[in-house]
Amino acid sequence: MNYINPIIRGFHPDPSICRVGEDYYLVTSSFEYFPGIPLYHSRDLVNWEQIGNCVDRITQIPLSGMTDSGGIWAPTIRYNDGTFYVTAFVQGKGNFIISTQDINASWSDPVWVAMDGIDPSIYFEDGQAYYCTNAREHPDREEISMAEIDIRTGRLKSGIKALWTGIGGGYMEAPHVYRIGEWYYLLTAEGGTDVNHMATVARSRTLWGPYEGCPDNPILTNRNDTSRNVQCAGHGDLVQDQWGNWWMVHLGTRLSRRTMSYLGRETFLAPVRWEDGWPIVYEHGRALISCDAPLWEAQQERKGLAFDFADKEWEPQWLFLRQPDPSMYERGGGRLRLHPAPVFFESLTSPAMAVVRPLDFECRTETRCRFEPEKAGDEAGMILYLQSDFHYRICKRRTDRGDFVTVEKKAEDFIQTAYEAAVEDGDIRFRIDADKESFHFYYAVGNGPFRFACKASTRFLSCEVAGRCFTGLLTGIYALCEEKTGAAADFYEFSMN
């Protein structure tokens, strides 16, 4: 049966997967955004629903002061003896484990693991837990290392031992250990999470090694793919379905223009077969958009998002920067009120902003709001946010000359007012239509027709232009002021299709 990659679109890097019976659970990185580590569920591997976030309490993993593309990296999800475990790395603090026995409930507070390195993973066998990272036993070379741990406390129960040094691709990371048949397999990523990214594998008859590399490494990479349909493929995790078939989830990027993508790294699914005791990914180890594989359910059409703010609780798709201040937000009864604060995006704190991941390159986002500014510098509207110094905004803004609808573009130290028009009081609707090449900005006053404001290139919100950007574009609503104000922005609906 045919399916189309990516299976989870938009900013969803570093996927990890586990199966419990006929249910599949998947997590990805969330970096500086709260709530952290989005959690997805599927029963067929191609149709996924976000059912929550593993880090859903501000006190659970504080994200205050996290830098762009900092925060929580590369989670792994595993199930053992009735309990789900997620482990990940958090900037400046190290590796942690959280757990739950009810996948639909909140996860525990973190247990910190006394082992450095990034991209941690857990392997369970015979009642013991083993922890794997890219920690170095030998400082002069890259390697993947492992230690036995106490899963309840994070304390090491053994020394840290190096398992494998890879194939020399550099930036060795993302280790996962599996026992399949008579072999232990160690899956890793090399090459850096860019165009040289790859997945490599080694095996051993014993858990502690020695591990020998696959003669056909890398088993997944698009570094020589001249079609440029997919780039940066790597960082994978294996799972066996209930029918005995093997699969890999991995990250990859699709290009929006030239060699750039503003959606960032997304989650792909690859069929895996075995030859001579080694995994063969796809047909030729190259990530594909269109795949034929032994699926048992058809892939459904993309669903849109629509929020009416009827409830006080936030849906799991909403994200906030770092450590949000709850006093900035009031929602319920069909309204979301944002209280502007003099917190600017470049300050690495948390402005009054709520965002979601785009559904794809071709996407329309709309909102309706009422905002009556009080002081010059008060503004509210919609935002396309990549990181603190790369974002586009369409808003209602008060200036010394009056109130205006404004489109402002910021790319590092370049700031441009791309559109400005005087606007009267009353409800205002904002709309952004996106495609691979451009963002198109519209607004409407009251029940009037939409007016085209301007278009802007997607180039300057691409991860490659921002540089060392591990996240991707997010779209949402915000309110901002230059000094303390009594104005508030009321949003009544938000949709994305």
CSV table of C-alpha atoms in Angstrom, one decimal:
chain,number,residue,atom,x,y,z
A,1,MET,CA,0.0,0.0,0.0
A,2,ASN,CA,1.3,3.5,-0.9
A,3,TYR,CA,1.8,6.2,1.7
A,4,ILE,CA,3.3,9.7,1.5
A,5,ASN,CA,6.1,11.1,3.8
A,6,PRO,CA,6.5,12.8,6.1
A,7,ILE,CA,4.0,11.1,8.3
A,8,ILE,CA,4.1,14.0,10.8
A,9,ARG,CA,4.7,17.3,9.1
A,10,GLY,CA,6.2,20.5,10.3
A,11,PHE,CA,8.7,20.9,13.1
A,12,HIS,CA,8.9,17.3,14.5
A,13,PRO,CA,12.6,16.3,14.6
A,14,ASP,CA,14.4,13.4,16.3
A,15,PRO,CA,11.5,10.9,16.4
A,16,SER,CA,11.4,7.9,18.7
A,17,ILE,CA,8.8,5.2,18.7
A,18,CYS,CA,7.5,2.2,20.8
A,19,ARG,CA,4.7,-0.3,20.3
A,20,VAL,CA,2.4,-1.7,23.0
A,21,GLY,CA,0.1,-4.3,21.5
A,22,GLU,CA,-1.5,-2.7,18.5
A,23,ASP,CA,-0.8,0.8,19.7
A,24,TYR,CA,2.1,3.0,18.7
A,25,TYR,CA,3.5,6.0,20.5
A,26,LEU,CA,5.9,8.5,19.2
A,27,VAL,CA,7.7,11.5,20.6
A,28,THR,CA,9.9,14.2,19.0
A,29,SER,CA,12.1,17.1,20.2
A,30,SER,CA,10.6,20.4,21.4
A,31,PHE,CA,13.6,22.5,22.2
A,32,GLU,CA,12.8,25.9,23.9
A,33,TYR,CA,9.0,25.4,23.6
A,34,PHE,CA,6.5,24.6,26.4
A,35,PRO,CA,4.8,22.2,26.8
A,36,GLY,CA,7.6,19.9,25.8
A,37,ILE,CA,8.1,16.6,24.0
A,38,PRO,CA,4.9,16.2,22.0
A,39,LEU,CA,3.3,12.7,22.3
A,40,TYR,CA,1.5,11.0,19.3
A,41,HIS,CA,-0.6,7.9,19.0
A,42,SER,CA,-1.4,5.7,16.0
A,43,ARG,CA,-2.7,2.2,15.3
A,44,ASP,CA,-1.4,2.0,11.8
A,45,LEU,CA,1.9,4.0,11.6
A,46,VAL,CA,0.7,6.5,9.0
A,47,ASN,CA,-2.2,8.3,10.7
A,48,TRP,CA,-1.1,10.0,13.9
A,49,GLU,CA,-2.9,12.1,16.6
A,50,GLN,CA,-1.3,14.2,19.2
A,51,ILE,CA,-2.6,13.1,22.5
A,52,GLY,CA,-0.5,15.2,24.8
A,53,ASN,CA,2.9,16.5,25.8
A,54,CYS,CA,5.2,14.6,28.2
A,55,VAL,CA,6.4,17.9,29.8
A,56,ASP,CA,3.2,19.7,30.6
A,57,ARG,CA,3.9,21.4,33.9
A,58,ILE,CA,6.1,24.5,34.1
A,59,THR,CA,7.8,23.2,37.3
A,60,GLN,CA,8.5,19.8,35.7
A,61,ILE,CA,11.4,20.9,33.5
A,62,PRO,CA,11.9,24.7,33.8
A,63,LEU,CA,12.8,26.3,30.5
A,64,SER,CA,13.5,29.9,31.7
A,65,GLY,CA,16.5,31.4,29.9
A,66,MET,CA,16.8,28.7,27.2
A,67,THR,CA,18.5,29.9,24.1
A,68,ASP,CA,17.2,29.6,20.5
A,69,SER,CA,17.3,25.8,19.6
A,70,GLY,CA,18.2,25.1,23.3
A,71,GLY,CA,15.9,23.4,25.8
A,72,ILE,CA,14.9,19.7,25.4
A,73,TRP,CA,16.6,17.6,22.8
A,74,ALA,CA,16.1,14.1,21.3
A,75,PRO,CA,13.8,12.1,23.5
A,76,THR,CA,13.5,8.4,23.4
A,77,ILE,CA,10.3,6.6,24.4
A,78,ARG,CA,10.2,3.0,25.7
A,79,TYR,CA,7.7,0.7,27.5
A,80,ASN,CA,8.7,-1.9,30.1
A,81,ASP,CA,6.8,-3.9,32.6
A,82,GLY,CA,3.7,-1.7,32.6
A,83,THR,CA,5.4,1.7,32.6
A,84,PHE,CA,6.2,4.1,29.8
A,85,TYR,CA,9.6,5.9,30.0
A,86,VAL,CA,10.8,9.0,28.2
A,87,THR,CA,14.4,10.2,28.5
A,88,ALA,CA,15.9,13.3,26.9
A,89,PHE,CA,18.6,15.9,27.3
A,90,VAL,CA,17.9,19.4,28.5
A,91,GLN,CA,20.3,22.4,27.9
A,92,GLY,CA,22.5,23.2,30.8
A,93,LYS,CA,21.1,20.5,33.1
A,94,GLY,CA,21.9,17.1,31.5
A,95,ASN,CA,19.9,13.9,31.0
A,96,PHE,CA,16.6,13.0,32.7
A,97,ILE,CA,13.9,10.3,32.7
A,98,ILE,CA,10.2,10.8,33.2
A,99,SER,CA,7.6,8.0,33.4
A,100,THR,CA,3.9,7.1,33.6
A,101,GLN,CA,1.8,4.0,33.9
A,102,ASP,CA,-1.1,5.8,32.2
A,103,ILE,CA,-0.2,7.2,28.8
A,104,ASN,CA,-3.2,9.6,28.9
A,105,ALA,CA,-2.2,11.0,32.3
A,106,SER,CA,0.6,13.4,33.3
A,107,TRP,CA,4.2,12.2,33.5
A,108,SER,CA,6.4,12.1,36.6
A,109,ASP,CA,8.8,14.7,37.7
A,110,PRO,CA,12.3,14.1,36.2
A,111,VAL,CA,14.9,11.7,37.6
A,112,TRP,CA,18.3,13.0,36.6
A,113,VAL,CA,20.8,10.5,35.3
A,114,ALA,CA,24.5,10.7,36.3
A,115,MET,CA,25.8,10.3,32.8
A,116,ASP,CA,26.7,13.0,30.3
A,117,GLY,CA,26.4,13.1,26.5
A,118,ILE,CA,23.3,13.9,24.5
A,119,ASP,CA,20.4,12.0,22.8
A,120,PRO,CA,20.0,9.4,25.6
A,121,SER,CA,18.3,6.1,25.2
A,122,ILE,CA,17.2,3.3,27.5
A,123,TYR,CA,17.4,-0.5,26.9
A,124,PHE,CA,15.7,-3.0,29.2
A,125,GLU,CA,16.7,-6.6,29.6
A,126,ASP,CA,16.1,-9.2,32.3
A,127,GLY,CA,14.9,-6.6,34.8
A,128,GLN,CA,17.9,-4.4,34.3
A,129,ALA,CA,18.0,-0.9,32.6
A,130,TYR,CA,20.9,0.3,30.5
A,131,TYR,CA,21.5,3.9,29.5
A,132,CYS,CA,23.2,4.9,26.2
A,133,THR,CA,24.5,8.3,25.1
A,134,ASN,CA,27.3,9.7,23.0
A,135,ALA,CA,29.4,10.2,26.2
A,136,ARG,CA,33.1,9.6,25.6
A,137,GLU,CA,35.1,7.0,27.5
A,138,HIS,CA,38.1,8.2,25.4
A,139,PRO,CA,38.2,12.0,25.1
A,140,ASP,CA,40.2,11.9,21.8
A,141,ARG,CA,37.5,10.2,19.7
A,142,GLU,CA,33.8,10.1,19.2
A,143,GLU,CA,32.0,7.1,20.5
A,144,ILE,CA,28.7,5.7,21.8
A,145,SER,CA,28.8,4.6,25.5
A,146,MET,CA,26.6,2.7,27.8
A,147,ALA,CA,26.1,2.1,31.6
A,148,GLU,CA,23.7,0.1,33.7
A,149,ILE,CA,21.5,2.4,35.8
A,150,ASP,CA,18.9,2.3,38.5
A,151,ILE,CA,15.8,3.3,36.6
A,152,ARG,CA,14.2,4.7,39.8
A,153,THR,CA,17.0,7.0,40.8
A,154,GLY,CA,19.2,7.6,37.8
A,155,ARG,CA,22.2,6.3,39.7
A,156,LEU,CA,24.9,4.4,37.7
A,157,LYS,CA,25.2,0.7,38.7
A,158,SER,CA,28.2,0.1,36.5
A,159,GLY,CA,31.0,2.0,34.8
A,160,ILE,CA,30.6,3.7,31.5
A,161,LYS,CA,31.9,1.6,28.6
A,162,ALA,CA,32.4,2.6,25.0
A,163,LEU,CA,30.5,0.4,22.5
A,164,TRP,CA,31.3,1.7,19.1
A,165,THR,CA,33.2,4.6,17.3
A,166,GLY,CA,31.0,4.7,14.2
A,167,ILE,CA,32.2,5.0,10.6
A,168,GLY,CA,33.9,8.4,10.9
A,169,GLY,CA,31.1,10.5,9.8
A,170,GLY,CA,31.4,12.9,12.7
A,171,TYR,CA,28.8,14.2,15.2
A,172,MET,CA,28.0,10.7,16.4
A,173,GLU,CA,24.7,10.7,18.4
A,174,ALA,CA,21.2,9.3,18.7
A,175,PRO,CA,22.1,5.8,19.9
A,176,HIS,CA,19.4,3.0,20.3
A,177,VAL,CA,20.1,-0.6,21.4
A,178,TYR,CA,17.9,-3.5,20.3
A,179,ARG,CA,18.0,-7.2,20.7
A,180,ILE,CA,16.8,-8.8,17.5
A,181,GLY,CA,17.2,-12.6,17.1
A,182,GLU,CA,20.7,-13.6,18.2
A,183,TRP,CA,22.2,-10.2,17.8
A,184,TYR,CA,22.3,-6.9,19.7
A,185,TYR,CA,22.1,-3.9,17.3
A,186,LEU,CA,23.3,-0.4,17.9
A,187,LEU,CA,21.7,2.2,15.7
A,188,THR,CA,23.2,5.7,15.6
A,189,ALA,CA,23.3,9.0,13.7
A,190,GLU,CA,26.4,10.5,12.1
A,191,GLY,CA,27.3,13.4,9.8
A,192,GLY,CA,25.5,16.2,11.8
A,193,THR,CA,21.9,17.0,11.4
A,194,ASP,CA,22.3,18.7,8.0
A,195,VAL,CA,22.9,17.5,4.4
A,196,ASN,CA,25.5,14.9,5.5
A,197,HIS,CA,23.2,13.4,8.1
A,198,MET,CA,22.9,9.6,8.1
A,199,ALA,CA,21.9,6.5,10.1
A,200,THR,CA,24.6,3.8,10.8
A,201,VAL,CA,24.3,0.5,12.5
A,202,ALA,CA,26.6,-2.1,14.3
A,203,ARG,CA,25.9,-5.4,15.9
A,204,SER,CA,27.3,-7.7,18.5
A,205,ARG,CA,26.6,-11.2,20.0
A,206,THR,CA,26.8,-9.6,23.5
A,207,LEU,CA,25.2,-6.5,24.9
A,208,TRP,CA,28.6,-4.9,25.9
A,209,GLY,CA,30.2,-5.7,22.6
A,210,PRO,CA,32.5,-5.6,20.7
A,211,TYR,CA,30.2,-4.2,18.0
A,212,GLU,CA,31.0,-4.5,14.3
A,213,GLY,CA,29.7,-2.0,11.8
A,214,CYS,CA,27.5,-2.9,8.9
A,215,PRO,CA,29.5,-3.3,5.7
A,216,ASP,CA,26.8,-1.3,3.8
A,217,ASN,CA,26.9,1.7,6.2
A,218,PRO,CA,25.3,4.2,6.1
A,219,ILE,CA,22.0,2.3,6.0
A,220,LEU,CA,20.1,5.6,5.5
A,221,THR,CA,21.3,8.9,4.0
A,222,ASN,CA,20.3,11.4,1.3
A,223,ARG,CA,23.6,13.2,1.2
A,224,ASN,CA,24.1,12.2,-2.5
A,225,ASP,CA,20.5,12.4,-3.5
A,226,THR,CA,20.5,14.8,-6.5
A,227,SER,CA,16.7,14.8,-6.7
A,228,ARG,CA,16.6,17.0,-3.5
A,229,ASN,CA,13.1,15.7,-2.7
A,230,VAL,CA,14.4,14.8,0.8
A,231,GLN,CA,17.5,16.1,2.6
A,232,CYS,CA,19.1,15.6,6.0
A,233,ALA,CA,17.7,12.1,6.5
A,234,GLY,CA,19.0,10.4,9.7
A,235,HIS,CA,18.4,10.0,13.4
A,236,GLY,CA,16.1,7.0,13.4
A,237,ASP,CA,14.4,4.5,15.7
A,238,LEU,CA,13.3,0.9,14.8
A,239,VAL,CA,10.0,-0.8,15.6
A,240,GLN,CA,8.4,-4.1,14.7
A,241,ASP,CA,4.7,-4.1,13.9
A,242,GLN,CA,2.2,-6.8,15.1
A,243,TRP,CA,2.5,-8.6,11.7
A,244,GLY,CA,6.3,-9.0,12.0
A,245,ASN,CA,7.3,-6.3,9.7
A,246,TRP,CA,10.1,-3.8,10.6
A,247,TRP,CA,10.0,0.0,10.2
A,248,MET,CA,12.2,3.0,11.0
A,249,VAL,CA,11.0,6.4,11.9
A,250,HIS,CA,13.6,9.1,11.2
A,251,LEU,CA,14.0,12.8,10.6
A,252,GLY,CA,14.3,14.5,7.2
A,253,THR,CA,13.6,17.8,5.5
A,254,ARG,CA,11.7,18.8,2.4
A,255,LEU,CA,12.9,21.8,0.5
A,256,SER,CA,10.7,24.9,0.0
A,257,ARG,CA,13.0,26.9,-2.2
A,258,ARG,CA,16.4,26.2,-3.6
A,259,THR,CA,18.2,24.4,-0.8
A,260,MET,CA,16.1,25.8,2.1
A,261,SER,CA,13.2,24.7,4.2
A,262,TYR,CA,11.2,26.8,6.7
A,263,LEU,CA,9.3,23.8,8.2
A,264,GLY,CA,12.5,22.4,9.6
A,265,ARG,CA,13.0,18.7,10.3
A,266,GLU,CA,10.0,16.4,10.0
A,267,THR,CA,9.1,12.8,10.9
A,268,PHE,CA,9.4,10.2,8.1
A,269,LEU,CA,8.5,6.5,8.1
A,270,ALA,CA,10.7,3.9,6.3
A,271,PRO,CA,10.0,0.2,5.6
A,272,VAL,CA,12.9,-2.0,6.7
A,273,ARG,CA,13.9,-5.5,5.5
A,274,TRP,CA,16.7,-7.8,6.6
A,275,GLU,CA,19.5,-9.3,4.5
A,276,ASP,CA,22.3,-11.4,6.1
A,277,GLY,CA,21.3,-10.1,9.5
A,278,TRP,CA,21.5,-6.4,8.6
A,279,PRO,CA,18.7,-3.9,8.2
A,280,ILE,CA,18.0,-2.5,4.7
A,281,VAL,CA,16.1,0.8,4.9
A,282,TYR,CA,13.8,1.7,2.0
A,283,GLU,CA,15.1,0.2,-1.2
A,284,HIS,CA,18.5,1.9,-1.5
A,285,GLY,CA,18.9,3.5,1.9
A,286,ARG,CA,17.6,6.8,0.6
A,287,ALA,CA,14.5,8.6,2.2
A,288,LEU,CA,11.5,8.9,-0.2
A,289,ILE,CA,8.4,10.9,-0.3
A,290,SER,CA,6.2,8.2,-1.9
A,291,CYS,CA,6.6,4.7,-0.6
A,292,ASP,CA,5.0,1.3,-1.1
A,293,ALA,CA,5.1,-0.9,2.0
A,294,PRO,CA,3.0,-3.5,3.9
A,295,LEU,CA,0.5,-1.2,5.6
A,296,TRP,CA,-2.9,-2.4,6.8
A,297,GLU,CA,-4.7,1.0,6.8
A,298,ALA,CA,-4.8,3.7,4.2
A,299,GLN,CA,-3.3,7.1,4.9
A,300,GLN,CA,-6.0,9.7,5.5
A,301,GLU,CA,-6.2,13.2,4.1
A,302,ARG,CA,-4.7,16.0,6.2
A,303,LYS,CA,-7.0,17.4,8.8
A,304,GLY,CA,-7.2,21.1,9.6
A,305,LEU,CA,-7.1,22.8,13.0
A,306,ALA,CA,-9.9,25.0,14.5
A,307,PHE,CA,-10.0,26.5,17.9
A,308,ASP,CA,-12.9,28.5,19.4
A,309,PHE,CA,-11.4,29.0,22.9
A,310,ALA,CA,-14.6,27.6,24.5
A,311,ASP,CA,-12.6,25.8,27.2
A,312,LYS,CA,-10.1,27.1,29.7
A,313,GLU,CA,-7.7,24.2,29.0
A,314,TRP,CA,-5.2,24.5,26.1
A,315,GLU,CA,-5.3,21.9,23.4
A,316,PRO,CA,-2.0,19.9,23.1
A,317,GLN,CA,-1.0,21.6,19.8
A,318,TRP,CA,-0.5,25.0,21.4
A,319,LEU,CA,3.1,26.0,22.3
A,320,PHE,CA,4.7,28.9,24.3
A,321,LEU,CA,8.2,30.2,24.4
A,322,ARG,CA,10.3,28.9,27.3
A,323,GLN,CA,8.5,29.5,30.6
A,324,PRO,CA,5.2,31.2,30.0
A,325,ASP,CA,3.6,33.6,32.5
A,326,PRO,CA,0.0,32.3,33.0
A,327,SER,CA,-1.2,35.8,33.9
A,328,MET,CA,-0.7,36.9,30.3
A,329,TYR,CA,-3.5,34.5,29.1
A,330,GLU,CA,-7.2,34.2,29.9
A,331,ARG,CA,-9.3,31.8,27.9
A,332,GLY,CA,-12.7,30.3,28.0
A,333,GLY,CA,-16.2,31.1,26.9
A,334,GLY,CA,-15.2,31.6,23.3
A,335,ARG,CA,-12.4,34.1,23.9
A,336,LEU,CA,-8.7,34.1,24.4
A,337,ARG,CA,-7.4,37.3,26.0
A,338,LEU,CA,-3.7,38.2,25.7
A,339,HIS,CA,-2.3,40.8,28.1
A,340,PRO,CA,0.7,42.5,26.4
A,341,ALA,CA,3.9,42.8,28.3
A,342,PRO,CA,7.1,44.7,27.4
A,343,VAL,CA,8.8,41.4,26.7
A,344,PHE,CA,10.5,41.4,23.3
A,345,PHE,CA,11.3,38.3,21.3
A,346,GLU,CA,15.0,38.9,21.4
A,347,SER,CA,15.0,39.0,25.2
A,348,LEU,CA,15.0,35.1,25.5
A,349,THR,CA,12.1,35.2,27.9
A,350,SER,CA,8.5,34.5,27.2
A,351,PRO,CA,6.3,37.1,25.4
A,352,ALA,CA,2.5,36.9,25.3
A,353,MET,CA,2.4,34.5,22.3
A,354,ALA,CA,0.7,31.2,21.5
A,355,VAL,CA,1.7,29.3,18.4
A,356,VAL,CA,1.1,26.0,16.6
A,357,ARG,CA,3.1,24.0,14.1
A,358,PRO,CA,2.1,24.5,10.4
A,359,LEU,CA,0.3,21.6,8.7
A,360,ASP,CA,2.4,21.9,5.6
A,361,PHE,CA,4.0,24.3,3.1
A,362,GLU,CA,0.6,25.1,1.6
A,363,CYS,CA,-1.4,26.3,4.5
A,364,ARG,CA,-4.0,29.1,5.4
A,365,THR,CA,-4.1,30.5,8.9
A,366,GLU,CA,-6.8,32.9,10.1
A,367,THR,CA,-7.9,34.6,13.3
A,368,ARG,CA,-10.3,37.2,14.5
A,369,CYS,CA,-9.6,39.6,17.2
A,370,ARG,CA,-10.5,42.9,18.9
A,371,PHE,CA,-7.7,45.1,20.1
A,372,GLU,CA,-7.9,48.7,21.2
A,373,PRO,CA,-4.4,49.9,21.9
A,374,GLU,CA,-3.7,52.6,24.6
A,375,LYS,CA,-0.2,53.7,24.0
A,376,ALA,CA,2.3,54.0,21.2
A,377,GLY,CA,4.0,50.6,20.8
A,378,ASP,CA,0.9,48.5,21.7
A,379,GLU,CA,0.3,45.8,19.1
A,380,ALA,CA,-1.4,42.5,18.6
A,381,GLY,CA,-1.9,40.2,15.7
A,382,MET,CA,-0.5,37.1,13.9
A,383,ILE,CA,3.1,36.0,13.8
A,384,LEU,CA,5.3,33.6,11.8
A,385,TYR,CA,8.0,32.8,14.3
A,386,LEU,CA,11.3,30.9,13.5
A,387,GLN,CA,13.4,32.1,16.4
A,388,SER,CA,14.0,35.2,18.4
A,389,ASP,CA,15.6,37.3,15.6
A,390,PHE,CA,13.7,35.8,12.6
A,391,HIS,CA,10.0,36.4,12.4
A,392,TYR,CA,7.3,38.2,10.4
A,393,ARG,CA,4.2,39.8,12.0
A,394,ILE,CA,0.9,41.3,10.7
A,395,CYS,CA,-0.7,43.3,13.5
A,396,LYS,CA,-2.7,46.3,14.6
A,397,ARG,CA,-0.3,48.8,16.1
A,398,ARG,CA,-0.5,52.2,17.7
A,399,THR,CA,2.1,54.8,16.7
A,400,ASP,CA,2.4,58.5,17.3
A,401,ARG,CA,0.5,58.9,14.0
A,402,GLY,CA,-2.4,56.7,14.9
A,403,ASP,CA,-3.5,53.1,14.6
A,404,PHE,CA,-2.2,51.0,11.6
A,405,VAL,CA,-2.3,47.6,10.2
A,406,THR,CA,1.4,46.8,9.8
A,407,VAL,CA,3.4,43.9,8.3
A,408,GLU,CA,6.9,43.9,9.8
A,409,LYS,CA,9.7,41.5,8.8
A,410,LYS,CA,12.8,40.8,11.0
A,411,ALA,CA,15.8,38.8,9.9
A,412,GLU,CA,18.6,39.2,12.3
A,413,ASP,CA,19.6,42.9,12.2
A,414,PHE,CA,17.4,43.6,9.2
A,415,ILE,CA,14.0,45.1,10.0
A,416,GLN,CA,11.5,46.2,7.3
A,417,THR,CA,8.0,47.6,7.5
A,418,ALA,CA,6.6,45.8,4.4
A,419,TYR,CA,3.0,47.3,4.7
A,420,GLU,CA,1.2,50.0,6.7
A,421,ALA,CA,-2.3,51.3,6.4
A,422,ALA,CA,-4.5,53.3,8.8
A,423,VAL,CA,-7.2,51.3,10.5
A,424,GLU,CA,-10.3,52.2,12.5
A,425,ASP,CA,-11.6,50.6,15.7
A,426,GLY,CA,-13.5,47.3,15.7
A,427,ASP,CA,-12.9,43.6,15.1
A,428,ILE,CA,-10.2,42.8,12.7
A,429,ARG,CA,-9.4,39.5,10.9
A,430,PHE,CA,-5.9,38.5,9.9
A,431,ARG,CA,-5.0,35.8,7.3
A,432,ILE,CA,-1.8,34.4,6.1
A,433,ASP,CA,-1.6,32.1,3.1
A,434,ALA,CA,1.6,30.2,2.8
A,435,ASP,CA,3.2,28.2,0.0
A,436,LYS,CA,6.8,27.1,-0.7
A,437,GLU,CA,7.9,30.4,-2.1
A,438,SER,CA,6.0,33.2,-0.2
A,439,PHE,CA,3.8,34.2,2.6
A,440,HIS,CA,0.7,36.3,1.6
A,441,PHE,CA,-0.7,38.6,4.3
A,442,TYR,CA,-4.4,39.8,4.3
A,443,TYR,CA,-6.6,41.6,6.8
A,444,ALA,CA,-10.3,42.6,7.0
A,445,VAL,CA,-12.1,45.1,9.2
A,446,GLY,CA,-15.3,43.9,10.8
A,447,ASN,CA,-17.3,41.8,8.3
A,448,GLY,CA,-15.7,43.5,5.3
A,449,PRO,CA,-13.7,41.7,2.6
A,450,PHE,CA,-10.1,40.7,3.0
A,451,ARG,CA,-7.6,43.2,1.7
A,452,PHE,CA,-4.3,42.0,0.4
A,453,ALA,CA,-1.4,43.7,2.3
A,454,CYS,CA,1.8,42.2,0.9
A,455,LYS,CA,3.7,39.1,0.3
A,456,ALA,CA,7.1,38.1,1.7
A,457,SER,CA,9.7,35.5,0.7
A,458,THR,CA,9.9,32.3,2.8
A,459,ARG,CA,13.7,32.5,2.4
A,460,PHE,CA,14.4,34.7,5.4
A,461,LEU,CA,12.4,32.4,7.7
A,462,SER,CA,14.3,29.3,6.5
A,463,CYS,CA,16.3,27.3,9.0
A,464,GLU,CA,19.3,27.4,6.8
A,465,VAL,CA,19.3,31.2,6.6
A,466,ALA,CA,18.9,31.6,10.4
A,467,GLY,CA,21.8,29.2,10.9
A,468,ARG,CA,22.1,26.4,13.5
A,469,CYS,CA,18.4,26.4,13.8
A,470,PHE,CA,17.2,23.1,15.0
A,471,THR,CA,13.5,24.0,15.2
A,472,GLY,CA,11.1,25.2,12.4
A,473,LEU,CA,8.5,27.8,11.7
A,474,LEU,CA,5.5,28.2,14.0
A,475,THR,CA,2.4,30.3,13.4
A,476,GLY,CA,0.2,31.9,16.0
A,477,ILE,CA,-1.1,35.0,17.8
A,478,TYR,CA,0.6,37.5,20.1
A,479,ALA,CA,0.4,40.8,21.9
A,480,LEU,CA,3.2,43.2,22.6
A,481,CYS,CA,3.8,46.6,24.1
A,482,GLU,CA,6.8,48.9,24.6
A,483,GLU,CA,5.8,49.9,28.1
A,484,LYS,CA,3.2,48.7,30.6
A,485,THR,CA,-0.3,49.1,29.2
A,486,GLY,CA,-3.9,48.4,30.2
A,487,ALA,CA,-4.8,47.3,26.6
A,488,ALA,CA,-5.7,43.6,26.0
A,489,ALA,CA,-6.2,41.7,22.8
A,490,ASP,CA,-9.2,39.4,22.5
A,491,PHE,CA,-9.0,36.6,20.0
A,492,TYR,CA,-12.2,34.7,19.2
A,493,GLU,CA,-11.2,32.0,16.8
A,494,PHE,CA,-8.1,30.6,15.2
A,495,SER,CA,-8.0,28.1,12.3
A,496,MET,CA,-5.4,26.4,10.0
A,497,ASN,CA,-6.2,24.5,6.9
